[in-house]
XYZ file of C-alpha atoms in Angstrom:
609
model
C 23.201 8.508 -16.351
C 20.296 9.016 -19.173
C 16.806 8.976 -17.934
C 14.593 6.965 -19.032
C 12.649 7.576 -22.118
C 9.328 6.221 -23.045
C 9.931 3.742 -25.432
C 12.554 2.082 -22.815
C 9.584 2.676 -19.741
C 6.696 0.685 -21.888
C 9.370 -2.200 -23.145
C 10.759 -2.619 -18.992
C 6.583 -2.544 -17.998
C 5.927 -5.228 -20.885
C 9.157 -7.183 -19.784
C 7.985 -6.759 -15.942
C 4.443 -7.919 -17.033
C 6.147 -10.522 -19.699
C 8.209 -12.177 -16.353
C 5.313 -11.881 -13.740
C 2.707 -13.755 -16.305
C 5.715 -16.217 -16.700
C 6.430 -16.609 -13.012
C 2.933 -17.294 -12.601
C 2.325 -19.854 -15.326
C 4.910 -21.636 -14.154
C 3.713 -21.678 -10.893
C -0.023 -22.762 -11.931
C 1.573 -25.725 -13.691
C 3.085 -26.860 -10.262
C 0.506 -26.056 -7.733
C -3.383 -25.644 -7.703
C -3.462 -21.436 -8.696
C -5.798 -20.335 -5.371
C -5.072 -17.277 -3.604
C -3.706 -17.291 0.026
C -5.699 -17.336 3.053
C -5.302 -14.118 4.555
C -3.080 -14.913 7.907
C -4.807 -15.600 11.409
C -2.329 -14.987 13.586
C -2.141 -15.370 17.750
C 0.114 -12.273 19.142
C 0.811 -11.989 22.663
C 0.736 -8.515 23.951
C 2.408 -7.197 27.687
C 2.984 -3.805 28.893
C 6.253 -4.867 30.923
C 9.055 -2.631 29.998
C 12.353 -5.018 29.139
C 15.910 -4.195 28.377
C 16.888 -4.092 24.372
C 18.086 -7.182 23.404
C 21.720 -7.478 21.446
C 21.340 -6.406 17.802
C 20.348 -9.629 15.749
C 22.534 -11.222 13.420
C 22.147 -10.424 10.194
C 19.097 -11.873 8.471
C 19.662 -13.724 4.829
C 17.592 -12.196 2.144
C 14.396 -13.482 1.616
C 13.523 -15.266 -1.685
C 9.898 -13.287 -1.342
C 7.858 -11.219 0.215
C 5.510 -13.362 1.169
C 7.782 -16.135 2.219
C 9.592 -13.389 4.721
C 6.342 -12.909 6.291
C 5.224 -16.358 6.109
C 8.056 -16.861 8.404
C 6.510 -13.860 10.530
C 3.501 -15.751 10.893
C 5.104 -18.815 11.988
C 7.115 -16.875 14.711
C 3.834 -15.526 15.991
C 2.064 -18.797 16.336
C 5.093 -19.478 18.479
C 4.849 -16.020 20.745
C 8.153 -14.895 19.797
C 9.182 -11.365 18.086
C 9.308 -12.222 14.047
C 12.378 -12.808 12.597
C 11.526 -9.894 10.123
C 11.589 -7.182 12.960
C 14.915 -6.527 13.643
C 13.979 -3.952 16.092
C 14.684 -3.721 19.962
C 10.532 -3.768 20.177
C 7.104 -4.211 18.229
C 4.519 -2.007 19.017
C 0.988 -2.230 17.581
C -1.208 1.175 17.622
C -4.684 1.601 16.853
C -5.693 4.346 14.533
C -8.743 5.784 15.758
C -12.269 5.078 13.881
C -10.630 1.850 11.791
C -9.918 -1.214 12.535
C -6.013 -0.916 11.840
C -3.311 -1.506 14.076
C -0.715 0.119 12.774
C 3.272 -1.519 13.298
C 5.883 0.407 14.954
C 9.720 -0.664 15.403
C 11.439 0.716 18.255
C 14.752 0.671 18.858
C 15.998 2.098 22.439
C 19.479 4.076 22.780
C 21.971 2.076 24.508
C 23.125 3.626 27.941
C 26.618 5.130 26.654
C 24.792 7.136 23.973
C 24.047 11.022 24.309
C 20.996 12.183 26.125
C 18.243 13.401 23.774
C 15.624 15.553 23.936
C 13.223 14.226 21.604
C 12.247 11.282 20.073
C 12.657 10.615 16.255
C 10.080 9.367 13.946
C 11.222 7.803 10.688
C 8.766 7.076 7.880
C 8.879 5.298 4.585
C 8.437 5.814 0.994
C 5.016 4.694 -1.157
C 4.563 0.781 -0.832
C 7.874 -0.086 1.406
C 7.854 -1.344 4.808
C 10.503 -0.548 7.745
C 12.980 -3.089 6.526
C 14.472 -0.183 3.905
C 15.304 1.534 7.508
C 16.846 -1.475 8.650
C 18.450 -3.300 5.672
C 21.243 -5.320 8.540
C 23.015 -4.576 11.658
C 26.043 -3.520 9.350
C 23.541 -0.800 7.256
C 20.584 0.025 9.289
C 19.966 3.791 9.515
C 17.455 3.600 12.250
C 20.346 1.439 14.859
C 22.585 4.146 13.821
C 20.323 6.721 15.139
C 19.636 5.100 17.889
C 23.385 4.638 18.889
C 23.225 8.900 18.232
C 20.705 8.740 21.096
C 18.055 8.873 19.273
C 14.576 6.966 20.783
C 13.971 5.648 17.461
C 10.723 4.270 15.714
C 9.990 3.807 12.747
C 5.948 3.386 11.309
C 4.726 1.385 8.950
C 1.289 2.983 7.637
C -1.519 0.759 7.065
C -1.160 -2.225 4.501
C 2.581 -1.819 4.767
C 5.249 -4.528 6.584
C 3.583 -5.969 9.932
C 0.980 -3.622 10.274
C -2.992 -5.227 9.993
C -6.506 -4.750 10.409
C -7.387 -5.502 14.267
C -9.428 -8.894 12.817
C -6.141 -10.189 12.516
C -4.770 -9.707 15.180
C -6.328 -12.085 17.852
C -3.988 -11.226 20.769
C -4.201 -14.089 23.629
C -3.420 -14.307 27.087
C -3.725 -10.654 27.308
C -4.927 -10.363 31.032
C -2.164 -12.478 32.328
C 0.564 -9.378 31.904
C -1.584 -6.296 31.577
C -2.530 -4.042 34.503
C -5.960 -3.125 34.945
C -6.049 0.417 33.590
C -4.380 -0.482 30.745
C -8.212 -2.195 29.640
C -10.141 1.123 30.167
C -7.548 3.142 28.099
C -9.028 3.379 24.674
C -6.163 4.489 23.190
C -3.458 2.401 24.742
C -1.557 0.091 22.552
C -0.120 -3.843 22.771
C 3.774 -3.804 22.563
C 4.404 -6.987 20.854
C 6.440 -9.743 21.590
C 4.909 -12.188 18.340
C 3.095 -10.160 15.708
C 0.896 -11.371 12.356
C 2.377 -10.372 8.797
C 0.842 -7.682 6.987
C -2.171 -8.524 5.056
C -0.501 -8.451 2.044
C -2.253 -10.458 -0.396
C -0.132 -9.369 -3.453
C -0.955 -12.741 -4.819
C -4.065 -13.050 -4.838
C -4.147 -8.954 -6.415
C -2.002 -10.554 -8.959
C -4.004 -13.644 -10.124
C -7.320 -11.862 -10.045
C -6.580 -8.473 -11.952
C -2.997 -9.643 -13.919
C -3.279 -12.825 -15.494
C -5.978 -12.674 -18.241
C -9.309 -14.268 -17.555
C -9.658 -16.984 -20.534
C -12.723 -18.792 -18.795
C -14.841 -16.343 -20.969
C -13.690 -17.471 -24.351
C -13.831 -21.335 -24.215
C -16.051 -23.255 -25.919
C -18.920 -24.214 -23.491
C -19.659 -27.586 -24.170
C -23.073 -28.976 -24.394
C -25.158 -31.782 -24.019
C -26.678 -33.808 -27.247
C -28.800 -36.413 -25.334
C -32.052 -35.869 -25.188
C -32.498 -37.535 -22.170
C -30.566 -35.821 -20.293
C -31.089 -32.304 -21.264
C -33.442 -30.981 -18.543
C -32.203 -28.228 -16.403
C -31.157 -29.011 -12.884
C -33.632 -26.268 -11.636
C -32.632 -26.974 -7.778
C -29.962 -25.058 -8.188
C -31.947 -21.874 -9.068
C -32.946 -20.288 -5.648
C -29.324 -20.965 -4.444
C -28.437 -18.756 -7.228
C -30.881 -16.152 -6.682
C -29.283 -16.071 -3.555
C -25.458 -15.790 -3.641
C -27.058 -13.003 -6.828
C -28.720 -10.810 -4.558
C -26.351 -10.943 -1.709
C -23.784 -10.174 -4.121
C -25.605 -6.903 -5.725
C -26.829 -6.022 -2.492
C -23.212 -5.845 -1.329
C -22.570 -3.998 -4.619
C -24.970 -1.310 -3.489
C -23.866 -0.819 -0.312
C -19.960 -0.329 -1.043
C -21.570 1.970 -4.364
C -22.967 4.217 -1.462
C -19.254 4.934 -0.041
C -18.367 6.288 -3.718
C -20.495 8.634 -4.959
C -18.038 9.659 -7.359
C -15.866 6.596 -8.046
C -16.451 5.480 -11.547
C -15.329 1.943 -10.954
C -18.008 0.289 -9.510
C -20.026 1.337 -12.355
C -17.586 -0.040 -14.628
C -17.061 -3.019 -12.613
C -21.320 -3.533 -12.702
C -21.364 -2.936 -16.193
C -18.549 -5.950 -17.079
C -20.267 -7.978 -14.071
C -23.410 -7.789 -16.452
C -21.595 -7.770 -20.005
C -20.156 -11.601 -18.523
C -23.573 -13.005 -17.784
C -25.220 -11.798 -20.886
C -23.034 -14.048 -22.457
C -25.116 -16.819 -20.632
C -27.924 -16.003 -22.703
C -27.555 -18.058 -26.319
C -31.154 -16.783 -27.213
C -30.983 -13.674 -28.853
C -35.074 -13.384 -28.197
C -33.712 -12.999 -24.970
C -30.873 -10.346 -24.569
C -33.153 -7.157 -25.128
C -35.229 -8.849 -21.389
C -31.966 -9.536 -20.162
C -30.869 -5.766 -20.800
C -33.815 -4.373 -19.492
C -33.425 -6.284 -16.252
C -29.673 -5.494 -15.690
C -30.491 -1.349 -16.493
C -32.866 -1.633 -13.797
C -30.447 -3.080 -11.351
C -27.480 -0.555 -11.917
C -30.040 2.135 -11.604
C -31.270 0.401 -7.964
C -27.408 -0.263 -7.443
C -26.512 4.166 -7.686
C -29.646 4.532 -4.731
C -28.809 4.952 -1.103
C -29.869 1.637 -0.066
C -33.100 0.625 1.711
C -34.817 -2.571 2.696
C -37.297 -1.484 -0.110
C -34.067 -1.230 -2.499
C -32.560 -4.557 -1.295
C -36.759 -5.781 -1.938
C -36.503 -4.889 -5.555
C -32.726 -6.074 -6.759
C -33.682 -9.593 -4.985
C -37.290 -9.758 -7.229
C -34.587 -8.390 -9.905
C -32.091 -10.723 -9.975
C -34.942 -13.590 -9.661
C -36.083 -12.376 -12.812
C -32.080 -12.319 -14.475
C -31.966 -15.813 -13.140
C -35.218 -17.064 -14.874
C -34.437 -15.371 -18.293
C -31.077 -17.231 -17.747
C -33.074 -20.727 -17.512
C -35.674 -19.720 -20.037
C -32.674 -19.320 -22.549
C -32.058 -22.952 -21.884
C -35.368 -24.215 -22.912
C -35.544 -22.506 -26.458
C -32.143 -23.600 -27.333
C -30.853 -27.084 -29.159
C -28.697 -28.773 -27.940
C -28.642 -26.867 -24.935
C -25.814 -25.416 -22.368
C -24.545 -27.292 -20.101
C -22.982 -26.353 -16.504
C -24.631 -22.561 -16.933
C -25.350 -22.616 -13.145
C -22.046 -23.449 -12.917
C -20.626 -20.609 -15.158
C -23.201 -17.641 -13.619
C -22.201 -19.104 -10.096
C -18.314 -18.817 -10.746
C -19.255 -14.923 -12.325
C -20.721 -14.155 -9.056
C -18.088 -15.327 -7.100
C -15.796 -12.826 -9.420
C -17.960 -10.148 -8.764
C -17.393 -10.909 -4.566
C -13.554 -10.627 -4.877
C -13.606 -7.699 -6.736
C -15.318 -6.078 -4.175
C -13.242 -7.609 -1.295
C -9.995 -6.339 -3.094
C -11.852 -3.191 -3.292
C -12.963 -2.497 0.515
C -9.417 -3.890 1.385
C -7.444 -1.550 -0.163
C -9.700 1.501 0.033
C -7.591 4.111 1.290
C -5.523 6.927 0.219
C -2.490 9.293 0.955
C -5.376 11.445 2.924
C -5.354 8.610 5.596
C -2.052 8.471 5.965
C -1.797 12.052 6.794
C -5.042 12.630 8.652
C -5.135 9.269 10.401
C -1.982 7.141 10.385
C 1.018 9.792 11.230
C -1.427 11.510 13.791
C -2.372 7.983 15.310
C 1.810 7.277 15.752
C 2.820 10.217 16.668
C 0.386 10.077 19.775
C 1.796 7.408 20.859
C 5.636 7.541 20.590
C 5.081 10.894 22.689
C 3.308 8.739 25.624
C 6.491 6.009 25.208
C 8.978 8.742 25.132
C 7.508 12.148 27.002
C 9.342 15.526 26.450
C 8.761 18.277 27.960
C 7.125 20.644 24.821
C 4.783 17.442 23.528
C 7.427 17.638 20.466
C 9.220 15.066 18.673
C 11.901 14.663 15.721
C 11.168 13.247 12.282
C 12.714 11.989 8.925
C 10.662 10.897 5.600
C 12.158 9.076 2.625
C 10.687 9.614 -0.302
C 6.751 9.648 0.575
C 7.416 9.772 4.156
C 9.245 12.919 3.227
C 6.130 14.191 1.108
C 3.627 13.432 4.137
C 5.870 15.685 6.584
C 5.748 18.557 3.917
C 1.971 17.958 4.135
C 2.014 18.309 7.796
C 3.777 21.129 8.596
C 1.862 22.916 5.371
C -1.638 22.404 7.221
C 0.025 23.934 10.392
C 0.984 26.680 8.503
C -2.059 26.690 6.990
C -4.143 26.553 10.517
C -1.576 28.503 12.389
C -1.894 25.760 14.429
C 1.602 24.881 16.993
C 3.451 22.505 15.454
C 4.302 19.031 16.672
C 7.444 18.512 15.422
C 10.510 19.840 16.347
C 12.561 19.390 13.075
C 11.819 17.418 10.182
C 14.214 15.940 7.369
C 13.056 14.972 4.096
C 15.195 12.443 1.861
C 14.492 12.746 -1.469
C 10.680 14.244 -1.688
C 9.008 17.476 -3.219
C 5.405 17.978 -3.056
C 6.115 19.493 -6.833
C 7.414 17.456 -9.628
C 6.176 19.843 -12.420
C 9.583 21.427 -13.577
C 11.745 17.940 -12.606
C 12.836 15.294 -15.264
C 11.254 12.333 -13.222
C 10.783 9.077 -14.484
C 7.574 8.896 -12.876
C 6.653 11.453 -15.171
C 6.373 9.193 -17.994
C 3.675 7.062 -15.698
C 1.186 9.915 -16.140
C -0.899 9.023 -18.969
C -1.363 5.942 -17.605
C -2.766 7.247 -14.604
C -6.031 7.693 -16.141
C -8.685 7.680 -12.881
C -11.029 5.445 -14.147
C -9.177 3.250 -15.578
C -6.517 2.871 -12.717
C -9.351 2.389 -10.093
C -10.672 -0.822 -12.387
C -7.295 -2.360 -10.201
C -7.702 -1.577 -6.644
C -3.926 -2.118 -5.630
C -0.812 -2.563 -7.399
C 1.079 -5.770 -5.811
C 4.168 -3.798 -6.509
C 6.148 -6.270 -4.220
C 4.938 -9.266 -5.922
C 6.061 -7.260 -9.291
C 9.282 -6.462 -7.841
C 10.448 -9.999 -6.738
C 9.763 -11.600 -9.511
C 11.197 -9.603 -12.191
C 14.019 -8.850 -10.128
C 15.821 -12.020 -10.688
C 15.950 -11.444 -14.265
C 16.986 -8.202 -14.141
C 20.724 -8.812 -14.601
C 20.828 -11.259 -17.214
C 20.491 -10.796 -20.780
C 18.851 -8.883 -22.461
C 18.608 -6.584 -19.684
C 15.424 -5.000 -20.010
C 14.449 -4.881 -16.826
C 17.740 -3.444 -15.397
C 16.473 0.056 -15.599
C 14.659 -1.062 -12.589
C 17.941 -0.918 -10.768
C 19.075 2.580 -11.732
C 15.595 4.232 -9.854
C 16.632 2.309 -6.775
C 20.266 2.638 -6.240
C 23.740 4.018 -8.602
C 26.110 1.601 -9.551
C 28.384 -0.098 -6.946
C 26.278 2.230 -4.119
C 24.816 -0.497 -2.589
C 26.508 -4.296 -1.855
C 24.441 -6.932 -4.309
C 23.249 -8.809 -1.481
C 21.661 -5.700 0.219
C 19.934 -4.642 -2.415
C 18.278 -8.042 -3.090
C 17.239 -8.306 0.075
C 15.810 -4.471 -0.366
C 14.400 -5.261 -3.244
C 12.972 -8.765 -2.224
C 11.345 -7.541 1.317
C 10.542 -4.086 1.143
C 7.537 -3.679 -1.144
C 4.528 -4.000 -0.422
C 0.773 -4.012 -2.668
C -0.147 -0.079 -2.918
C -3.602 1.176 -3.245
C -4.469 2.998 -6.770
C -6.466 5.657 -4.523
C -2.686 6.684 -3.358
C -1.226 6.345 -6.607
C -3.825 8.694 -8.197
C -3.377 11.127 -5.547
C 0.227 10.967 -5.363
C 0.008 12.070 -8.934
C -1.136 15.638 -8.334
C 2.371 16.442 -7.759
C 3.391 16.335 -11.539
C 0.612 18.403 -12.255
C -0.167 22.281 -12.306
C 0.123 23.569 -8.420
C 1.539 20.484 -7.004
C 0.441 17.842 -4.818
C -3.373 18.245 -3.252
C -5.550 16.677 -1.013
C -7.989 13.392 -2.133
C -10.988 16.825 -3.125
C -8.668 18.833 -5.062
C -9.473 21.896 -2.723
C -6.291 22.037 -0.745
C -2.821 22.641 -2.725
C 0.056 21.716 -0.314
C 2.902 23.542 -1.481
C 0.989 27.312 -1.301
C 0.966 27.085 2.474
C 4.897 26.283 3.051
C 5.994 29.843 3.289
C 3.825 29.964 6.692
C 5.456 27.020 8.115
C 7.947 27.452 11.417
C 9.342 24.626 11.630
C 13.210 23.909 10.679
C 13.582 21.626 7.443
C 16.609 20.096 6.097
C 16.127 18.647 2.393
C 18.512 16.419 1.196
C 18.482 15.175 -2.436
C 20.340 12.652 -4.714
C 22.557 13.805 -7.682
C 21.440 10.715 -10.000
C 18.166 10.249 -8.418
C 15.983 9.398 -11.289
C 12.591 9.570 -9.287
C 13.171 12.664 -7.446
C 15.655 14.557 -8.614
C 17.301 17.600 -7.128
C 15.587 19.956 -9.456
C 11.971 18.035 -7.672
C 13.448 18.867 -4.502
C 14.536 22.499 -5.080
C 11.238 22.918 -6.361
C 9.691 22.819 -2.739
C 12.334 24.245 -0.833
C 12.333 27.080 -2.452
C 8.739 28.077 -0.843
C 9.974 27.619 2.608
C 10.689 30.527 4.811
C 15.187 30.921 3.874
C 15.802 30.806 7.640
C 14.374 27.648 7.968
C 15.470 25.572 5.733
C 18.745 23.880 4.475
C 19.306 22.100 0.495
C 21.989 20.027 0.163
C 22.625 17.532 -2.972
C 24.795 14.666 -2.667
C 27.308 13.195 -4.768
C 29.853 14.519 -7.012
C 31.000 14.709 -10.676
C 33.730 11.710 -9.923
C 31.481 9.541 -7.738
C 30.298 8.092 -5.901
C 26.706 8.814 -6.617
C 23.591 8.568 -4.881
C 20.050 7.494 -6.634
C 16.779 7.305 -4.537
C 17.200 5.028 -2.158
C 21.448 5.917 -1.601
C 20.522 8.448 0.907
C 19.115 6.116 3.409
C 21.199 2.947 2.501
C 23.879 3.365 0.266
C 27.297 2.741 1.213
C 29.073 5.853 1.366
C 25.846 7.324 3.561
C 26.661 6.237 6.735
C 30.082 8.829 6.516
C 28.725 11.767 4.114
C 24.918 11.674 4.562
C 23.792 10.422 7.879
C 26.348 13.065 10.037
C 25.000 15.379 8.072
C 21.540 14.787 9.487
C 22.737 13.814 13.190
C 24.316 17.656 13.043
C 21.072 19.234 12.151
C 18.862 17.012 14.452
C 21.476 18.276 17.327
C 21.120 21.585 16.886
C 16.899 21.539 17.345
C 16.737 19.137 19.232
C 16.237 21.413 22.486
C 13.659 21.827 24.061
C 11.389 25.117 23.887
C 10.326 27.077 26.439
């Protein structure tokens, strides 16, 4: 199968772009265009241990994202487990510091099955959720591990699947099935019975950074009578106001990024939109003036005496702004209106911003550490160890682990890892991300704060198999042909994205560069502390996997200690062959790949003295 070249890459991101602007035209024309509410949902938490339930029937795909966990809202205003967690349990865990509660899915080992040793951790690729794990009770790699025995649980890392910010998550009833300790234990967690959707508010991402802003280039209209031409001046201080708050806030989240370029950037277009406001060119040098001023204030650390000057400030932007009124004929009409509606612009940005402002640093630091914690309090073993597999990224973060062990000489806590499809060094592969690079410019990705890659995803999807068949290279990075059954990989396709943060993207991209994947300062190169690692690895790869191909995955292997690691690349010259996602859910897997990883999980999974 060819890769794909560039020319194909920027014609499938104009068709994907082409099909999401259409998708969301057409929806404008049906409905008023206003982003989502972000989800308040009422969860019901208990400690009380219960038997697994029968595995559910088989779920129908989901025509979105954001339907599928509509639906998981619904369930939790009704106190029952989602429909969307297919799981034997819910858990919610708090990450230490934030305000996240991150999602795990649990599913318990029935009776009959082998005795294990450890617990196994599975984590996800960049953007997905824990569906990909659990496509149906006829595909699902964690149940199958879990019939090996396996305590299974799979995380979902902030922003991905069910897992949210503890705001949303107003849990009721809680004292009515918790015991009393449970309260004083900071680190304790709810196991769910109803749990909230993600706060994934790839729709609102996509109206307010995809679809072009035209508001800017109409013609403002304006008023010829002369009667009537007086500025409605009330409106001022409410102005100065909502202006101030909204450069104050400015400064504040300009404090948390000393060196992130986009708030600058964002300032600068906040500013370049209002001087438009101004029709008096005797004006626009004072207007100037007073915006320099402010984006100098905005770059201080942030005082009362700061806060003093950018409210006198933006009195002062305001005023020019109604002076320009007065030496104009006819004059502008609705300019409150039109400054007001910039403001409110300005506000989102920066909510989209502080929402999505993490990277893959916080996954590895925070998240993973925060999980692991607590599976080993669910399921105790004897040497505080536990089992793990990562697919794709999830494969990349255990790399990253067991590097900084090596790195501290610290005891690992894991007592085997697998990694499915992932290299920490994509420098010498063919990878289709590759061609993604040079538009991974950092300040120009950071002007978008997330990608809604599942809002992306869904709705070019649809298209993809129809004439002219642009966007059917999309299908080749996810699964080979005939690998997966149609109707599981819609459903993949339709419920297992999620809206990524540029800050991971950008770091993520270290790996196709010189030395390999780093941490968020550039100080820290994971791949030259592998050779000190001691834990066993086995790294599986795909033979058509466009993203990571075996070449990716040889590349990191190679620095691992020989006794501790085994390479193996599926599929063969005749078929059937297995692309990026194959590994975990294509359909010859569950008889080539998965024993393959049950054997190796078998033979560490004992305990150490």
């Amino acid at each position: 199968m060819p890769l794909l070249h560039a020319a194909n890459l920027r014609v499938l991101l104009a068709g994907a772009a082409f099909a999401h602007l259409s998708s969301h035209a057409t929806t404008c024309a049906s409905s008023p265009c206003t982003p989502p509410p972000l989800p308040r949902v009422r969860a019901f938490a208990t400690y009380r241990a219960s038997p697994p339930p029968p595995p559910p029937p088989p779920q129908p795909a989901s025509p979105s994202p954001s339907r599928a966990l509509a639906s998981a809202n619904a369930a939790c205003e009704q106190g029952a487990k989602p429909a969307i967690c297919t799981a034997d349990e819910l858990h919610y865990v708090p990450v230490p510091g934030t305000e996240w509660r991150l999602a795990l899915w649990r599913y318990r080992p029935p009776p009959e099955a082998p005795k294990r040793n450890h617990p196994l951790m599975l984590l996800s690729g960049v953007a997905t959720n824990a569906i990909g794990f659990d496509l149906s009770p006829g595909a699902s790699f964690a149940r199958h591990m879990s019939m090996q025995g396996f305590d299974t649980w799979i995380v979902e890392v902030r922003g991905a699947g069910l897992s949210m910010r503890g705001s949303e998550l107003a849990l009721a009833n809680t004292s009515s099935e918790m015991s009393p300790s449970s309260f004083s234990d900071k680190i304790s967690t709810q196991k769910i019975n109803g749990a909230g959707s993600a706060q994934d508010d790839s729709t609102c991402l996509a109206q307010n950074f995809e679809v072009p802003v035209v508001e800017d280039n109409f013609e403002v209209p304006v008023v010829e009578d002369k009667d009537i031409v007086e500025s409605n001046t009330s409106e001022e201080p409410q102005l100065v106001t909502k202006l101030s708050n909204a450069l104050a806030r400015l400064g504040d989240t300009f404090s948390g990024y000393v060196k992130d370029s986009r708030l600058r950037s964002i300032a600068d277009s906040f500013f370049s939109r209002v001087s438009e406001l101004v029709p008096d060119a005797s004006l626009t040098n004072s207007l100037e003036e007073v915006s320099e001023k402010i984006l100098g204030l905005l770059e201080l650390p942030q005082t009362s005496a700061i806060s003093d000057q950018i409210s006198h400030l933006s009195q002062r932007l305001v005023n020019i702004l109604g002076e320009g009124q007065q030496n104009i004929s006819p004059r502008l009409f609705g300019w409150q209106e039109r400054l007001s509606a910039t403001i409110e612009d300005l506000q989102k940005q920066l909510e989209l911003i502080i929402s999505y402002d993490w990277d893959f640093d916080h996954y590895l630091e925070e998240d993973v550490p925060a999980a692991m914690n607590y599976i080993k309090q669910q399921s105790p073993t004897k040497d505080g160890k536990l089992l793990a597999i990562g697919h794709s990224m999830g494969g990349i973060l255990l790399y990253a682990m067991v590097s900084k062990c090596g790195f501290e000489g610290a005891e690992p806590e894991l007592a085997a890892i697998v990694t499915l499809a992932s290299s920490v060094d994509y420098t010498t592969s063919n990878s289709s991300l590759k061609l993604l690079l040079p538009l991974a410019d950092p300040a120009e990705m950071l002007r978008v704060p997330a990608i809604p890659l599942g809002t992306l995803l869904s709705t070019t999807y649809p298209i993809s198999s129809r004439a002219p068949y642009i966007l059917s290279l999309l299908r080749s990075q996810i699964s080979s042909k005939d690998m997966m059954d149609p109707e599981l990989l819609s459903k993949l396709v339709l419920n297992n994205f999620c809206t990524v943060p540029a800050k991971v993207l950008l770091q993520l991209t270290t790996a196709f560069r010189d030395g390999g994947l780093r941490n968020r300062t550039g100080t820290f190169l994971f791949k030259q502390h592998l050779h000190k690692i001691k834990v066993p690895v086995l790294a599986l790869a795909g033979d058509e996997d466009l993203i990571c191909p075996p070449e990716a995955v040889y590349e990191t292997v190679k620095l691992i200690p020989q006794h501790l690691v085994t390479y193996k690349v599926f599929g063969k010259p005749e078929g059937p062959h297995y692309a990026h996602y194959d590994l975990v859910g294509g359909r010859k897997a569950v008889h080539e790949v998965y024993p393959c990883i049950i054997e190796f999980l078998s033979q560490h999974d004992e305990v150490s003295s």
